[in-house]
Amino acid sequence: MSYYRHHVFFCCNQRDNGEPCCNDRGSQKMRDYAKSRVKQLGLAGPGKVRINQAGCLDRCDEGPVLVVYPEEVWYTYVDQEDVDEIIDEHLVNGRVVERLRI
Amino acid sequence: MSYYRHHVFFCCNQRDNGEPCCNDRGSQKMRDYAKSRVKQLGLAGPGKVRINQAGCLDRCDEGPVLVVYPEEVWYTYVDQEDVDEIIDEHLVNGRVVERLRI
């Protein structure tokens, strides 16, 4: 049994050397939003969903990125609407959002 | 195919309210050590191993904790010797270290 059914890691890395990084593209804010929305939906907790921030996931050129484990599905996203779609489709209904998959 | 064969997340959360947290038990130092050792062993990179820090994984009472995905194996550890065993057995040889599993 999975400790978390869906364990989501948002890359929230901040680079200071001018190279692309997820946090320059708003990842921390989107992670905070996702965490709050998942809690609001009653999805948060053991056996359900966990939203975490993580250090650099090293897919910077494709960023901002997140990964959902254990199913190891990687996504990119642009805005809150994309994050909502990942929550509503993938985390709630278990359907991969192919248009955002990387 | 997995983007990373083993994607390891060390909880590096630091609490300031006196409650137990992984970083009080040296998780950041152990994560830095693991990242450096995995690199040294030539295991780091796509198709291989990625060592990440993460925010609170919410298993504080069992901490310090880490999780290895996609196989979703959770570990606790006490010292560098334990981390070495996880690297040598699990990340190199694919054998779960039962004595550290939670």
Tab-separated table of C-alpha atoms in Angstrom:
chain	number	residue	atom	x	y	z
A	1	MET	CA	0.000	0.000	0.000
A	2	SER	CA	1.223	3.477	-0.818
A	3	TYR	CA	1.892	5.777	2.087
A	4	TYR	CA	0.610	8.508	-0.221
A	5	ARG	CA	-1.546	7.597	-3.195
A	6	HIS	CA	-0.128	10.585	-5.063
A	7	HIS	CA	3.066	12.208	-3.821
A	8	VAL	CA	3.684	15.419	-5.727
A	9	PHE	CA	6.984	17.274	-5.830
A	10	PHE	CA	7.165	20.784	-7.235
A	11	CYS	CA	10.653	21.856	-8.200
A	12	CYS	CA	11.084	25.156	-6.347
A	13	ASN	CA	14.711	25.729	-7.108
A	14	GLN	CA	15.961	29.293	-7.279
A	15	ARG	CA	19.120	29.945	-9.260
A	16	ASP	CA	21.005	33.164	-8.853
A	17	ASN	CA	23.287	32.823	-11.862
A	18	GLY	CA	20.848	33.856	-14.566
A	19	GLU	CA	20.220	30.312	-15.805
A	20	PRO	CA	16.595	29.171	-16.126
A	21	CYS	CA	15.011	27.846	-12.944
A	22	CYS	CA	11.539	26.810	-11.902
A	23	ASN	CA	11.148	29.420	-9.223
A	24	ASP	CA	11.710	32.255	-11.698
A	25	ARG	CA	8.584	30.877	-13.356
A	26	GLY	CA	6.486	31.010	-10.204
A	27	SER	CA	6.834	27.462	-8.900
A	28	GLN	CA	6.812	28.325	-5.197
A	29	LYS	CA	3.587	30.230	-5.562
A	30	MET	CA	1.987	27.404	-7.575
A	31	ARG	CA	3.136	24.827	-5.024
A	32	ASP	CA	1.604	26.866	-2.212
A	33	TYR	CA	-1.596	27.155	-4.197
A	34	ALA	CA	-1.732	23.402	-4.932
A	35	LYS	CA	-1.081	22.528	-1.286
A	36	SER	CA	-3.852	24.776	-0.148
A	37	ARG	CA	-6.333	23.582	-2.784
A	38	VAL	CA	-5.636	19.901	-2.097
A	39	LYS	CA	-6.231	20.522	1.600
A	40	GLN	CA	-9.433	22.390	0.827
A	41	LEU	CA	-10.664	19.468	-1.272
A	42	GLY	CA	-10.064	17.095	1.660
A	43	LEU	CA	-7.445	15.181	-0.328
A	44	ALA	CA	-4.456	15.796	1.937
A	45	GLY	CA	-3.004	13.107	4.160
A	46	PRO	CA	-1.701	9.537	4.420
A	47	GLY	CA	-3.346	7.260	1.888
A	48	LYS	CA	-4.283	10.322	-0.120
A	49	VAL	CA	-2.240	13.209	-1.517
A	50	ARG	CA	0.878	15.050	-0.369
A	51	ILE	CA	2.164	18.195	-2.046
A	52	ASN	CA	5.835	18.938	-1.434
A	53	GLN	CA	8.402	21.411	-2.546
A	54	ALA	CA	11.721	19.999	-3.671
A	55	GLY	CA	15.145	21.192	-4.662
A	56	CYS	CA	16.251	21.219	-8.293
A	57	LEU	CA	14.773	18.243	-10.162
A	58	ASP	CA	17.262	18.940	-12.963
A	59	ARG	CA	14.845	19.357	-15.841
A	60	CYS	CA	15.358	23.102	-15.853
A	61	ASP	CA	14.889	23.659	-19.580
A	62	GLU	CA	11.414	22.134	-19.382
A	63	GLY	CA	10.453	24.055	-16.239
A	64	PRO	CA	8.556	24.740	-14.247
A	65	VAL	CA	8.204	21.025	-13.563
A	66	LEU	CA	6.574	18.754	-11.051
A	67	VAL	CA	6.509	14.992	-10.709
A	68	VAL	CA	3.793	12.731	-9.325
A	69	TYR	CA	4.936	9.495	-7.688
A	70	PRO	CA	4.683	6.539	-7.452
A	71	GLU	CA	3.286	6.666	-10.997
A	72	GLU	CA	6.263	8.842	-12.032
A	73	VAL	CA	4.347	11.202	-14.253
A	74	TRP	CA	6.172	14.462	-14.998
A	75	TYR	CA	4.400	17.689	-15.850
A	76	THR	CA	5.145	21.206	-16.846
A	77	TYR	CA	2.630	23.990	-16.297
A	78	VAL	CA	2.223	27.631	-17.098
A	79	ASP	CA	-0.386	28.973	-14.744
A	80	GLN	CA	-2.944	28.202	-12.065
A	81	GLU	CA	-5.345	26.836	-14.633
A	82	ASP	CA	-2.822	24.140	-15.568
A	83	VAL	CA	-2.245	23.289	-11.920
A	84	ASP	CA	-5.998	23.055	-11.369
A	85	GLU	CA	-6.267	20.655	-14.284
A	86	ILE	CA	-3.519	18.450	-12.835
A	87	ILE	CA	-5.310	18.447	-9.476
A	88	ASP	CA	-8.800	17.842	-10.871
A	89	GLU	CA	-7.854	15.279	-13.470
A	90	HIS	CA	-4.852	13.463	-12.090
A	91	LEU	CA	-5.036	13.795	-8.310
A	92	VAL	CA	-8.806	13.537	-8.017
A	93	ASN	CA	-9.665	11.240	-10.921
A	94	GLY	CA	-6.412	9.425	-11.633
A	95	ARG	CA	-6.340	10.540	-15.277
A	96	VAL	CA	-3.004	11.695	-16.667
A	97	VAL	CA	-3.132	15.149	-18.280
A	98	GLU	CA	-1.356	14.330	-21.518
A	99	ARG	CA	-1.166	17.896	-22.825
A	100	LEU	CA	1.030	18.932	-19.871
A	101	ARG	CA	3.072	15.762	-19.643
A	102	ILE	CA	6.790	15.865	-20.324
B	1	MET	CA	11.000	4.239	-18.833
B	2	SER	CA	11.828	6.068	-15.611
B	3	TYR	CA	13.364	9.489	-15.952
B	4	TYR	CA	15.343	8.539	-12.852
B	5	ARG	CA	15.751	4.894	-11.920
B	6	HIS	CA	15.842	5.907	-8.266
B	7	HIS	CA	14.588	9.332	-7.233
B	8	VAL	CA	15.443	9.957	-3.599
B	9	PHE	CA	13.882	12.664	-1.448
B	10	PHE	CA	15.372	13.528	1.922
B	11	CYS	CA	13.011	15.384	4.205
B	12	CYS	CA	15.028	18.448	5.219
B	13	ASN	CA	12.306	20.279	7.055
B	14	GLN	CA	13.334	22.590	9.881
B	15	ARG	CA	10.723	23.362	12.503
B	16	ASP	CA	11.185	26.266	14.852
B	17	ASN	CA	8.430	25.397	17.336
B	18	GLY	CA	10.254	22.707	19.283
B	19	GLU	CA	8.407	19.812	17.620
B	20	PRO	CA	10.497	16.991	16.164
B	21	CYS	CA	11.788	17.567	12.635
B	22	CYS	CA	14.184	15.812	10.331
B	23	ASN	CA	16.666	18.622	10.091
B	24	ASP	CA	17.207	18.655	13.856
B	25	ARG	CA	18.445	15.120	13.297
B	26	GLY	CA	20.960	16.087	10.644
B	27	SER	CA	18.995	15.448	7.464
B	28	GLN	CA	20.466	18.317	5.438
B	29	LYS	CA	23.994	17.158	6.148
B	30	MET	CA	23.122	13.556	5.253
B	31	ARG	CA	21.388	14.664	2.056
B	32	ASP	CA	24.470	16.654	1.039
B	33	TYR	CA	26.625	13.639	1.810
B	34	ALA	CA	24.413	11.285	-0.219
B	35	LYS	CA	24.337	13.650	-3.196
B	36	SER	CA	28.082	13.920	-3.193
B	37	ARG	CA	28.657	10.169	-2.774
B	38	VAL	CA	26.207	9.251	-5.540
B	39	LYS	CA	27.978	11.680	-7.856
B	40	GLN	CA	31.346	10.247	-6.881
B	41	LEU	CA	30.111	6.736	-7.686
B	42	GLY	CA	29.044	7.879	-11.154
B	43	LEU	CA	25.402	7.118	-10.380
B	44	ALA	CA	23.987	10.629	-10.799
B	45	GLY	CA	21.900	11.633	-13.786
B	46	PRO	CA	18.922	10.826	-16.006
B	47	GLY	CA	18.266	7.088	-16.164
B	48	LYS	CA	20.229	6.725	-12.963
B	49	VAL	CA	19.909	8.354	-9.538
B	50	ARG	CA	18.785	11.770	-8.318
B	51	ILE	CA	19.146	12.897	-4.711
B	52	ASN	CA	16.841	15.751	-3.700
B	53	GLN	CA	15.950	17.663	-0.625
B	54	ALA	CA	12.265	18.110	0.071
B	55	GLY	CA	10.014	19.971	2.447
B	56	CYS	CA	8.234	18.185	5.281
B	57	LEU	CA	7.232	14.661	4.234
B	58	ASP	CA	4.971	14.551	7.292
B	59	ARG	CA	6.353	11.452	8.964
B	60	CYS	CA	8.080	13.539	11.607
B	61	ASP	CA	7.831	11.053	14.476
B	62	GLU	CA	9.727	8.495	12.422
B	63	GLY	CA	12.356	10.960	11.240
B	64	PRO	CA	14.741	11.549	9.834
B	65	VAL	CA	13.087	10.008	6.787
B	66	LEU	CA	13.716	9.659	3.094
B	67	VAL	CA	11.721	8.037	0.331
B	68	VAL	CA	12.913	6.325	-2.838
B	69	TYR	CA	10.596	6.500	-5.854
B	70	PRO	CA	9.170	5.079	-8.046
B	71	GLU	CA	9.436	2.004	-5.846
B	72	GLU	CA	8.085	4.045	-2.910
B	73	VAL	CA	10.358	2.617	-0.264
B	74	TRP	CA	10.584	4.729	2.891
B	75	TYR	CA	13.589	4.705	5.192
B	76	THR	CA	14.742	6.158	8.431
B	77	TYR	CA	18.440	6.454	9.236
B	78	VAL	CA	20.632	7.438	12.146
B	79	ASP	CA	24.031	8.180	10.708
B	80	GLN	CA	26.270	8.146	7.672
B	81	GLU	CA	26.724	4.409	7.957
B	82	ASP	CA	22.985	3.924	7.447
B	83	VAL	CA	22.973	6.268	4.465
B	84	ASP	CA	25.921	4.388	2.976
B	85	GLU	CA	24.010	1.138	3.352
B	86	ILE	CA	20.989	2.600	1.559
B	87	ILE	CA	23.251	3.810	-1.251
B	88	ASP	CA	25.275	0.607	-1.556
B	89	GLU	CA	22.416	-1.832	-1.220
B	90	HIS	CA	19.389	-0.073	-2.624
B	91	LEU	CA	20.690	2.496	-5.103
B	92	VAL	CA	23.569	0.417	-6.434
B	93	ASN	CA	22.206	-3.128	-6.141
B	94	GLY	CA	18.447	-2.627	-6.030
B	95	ARG	CA	18.082	-4.473	-2.718
B	96	VAL	CA	15.785	-2.928	-0.120
B	97	VAL	CA	17.435	-2.408	3.290
B	98	GLU	CA	14.754	-3.969	5.457
B	99	ARG	CA	16.278	-2.987	8.793
B	100	LEU	CA	15.905	0.723	7.976
B	101	ARG	CA	12.563	0.499	6.222
B	102	ILE	CA	9.556	2.215	7.724
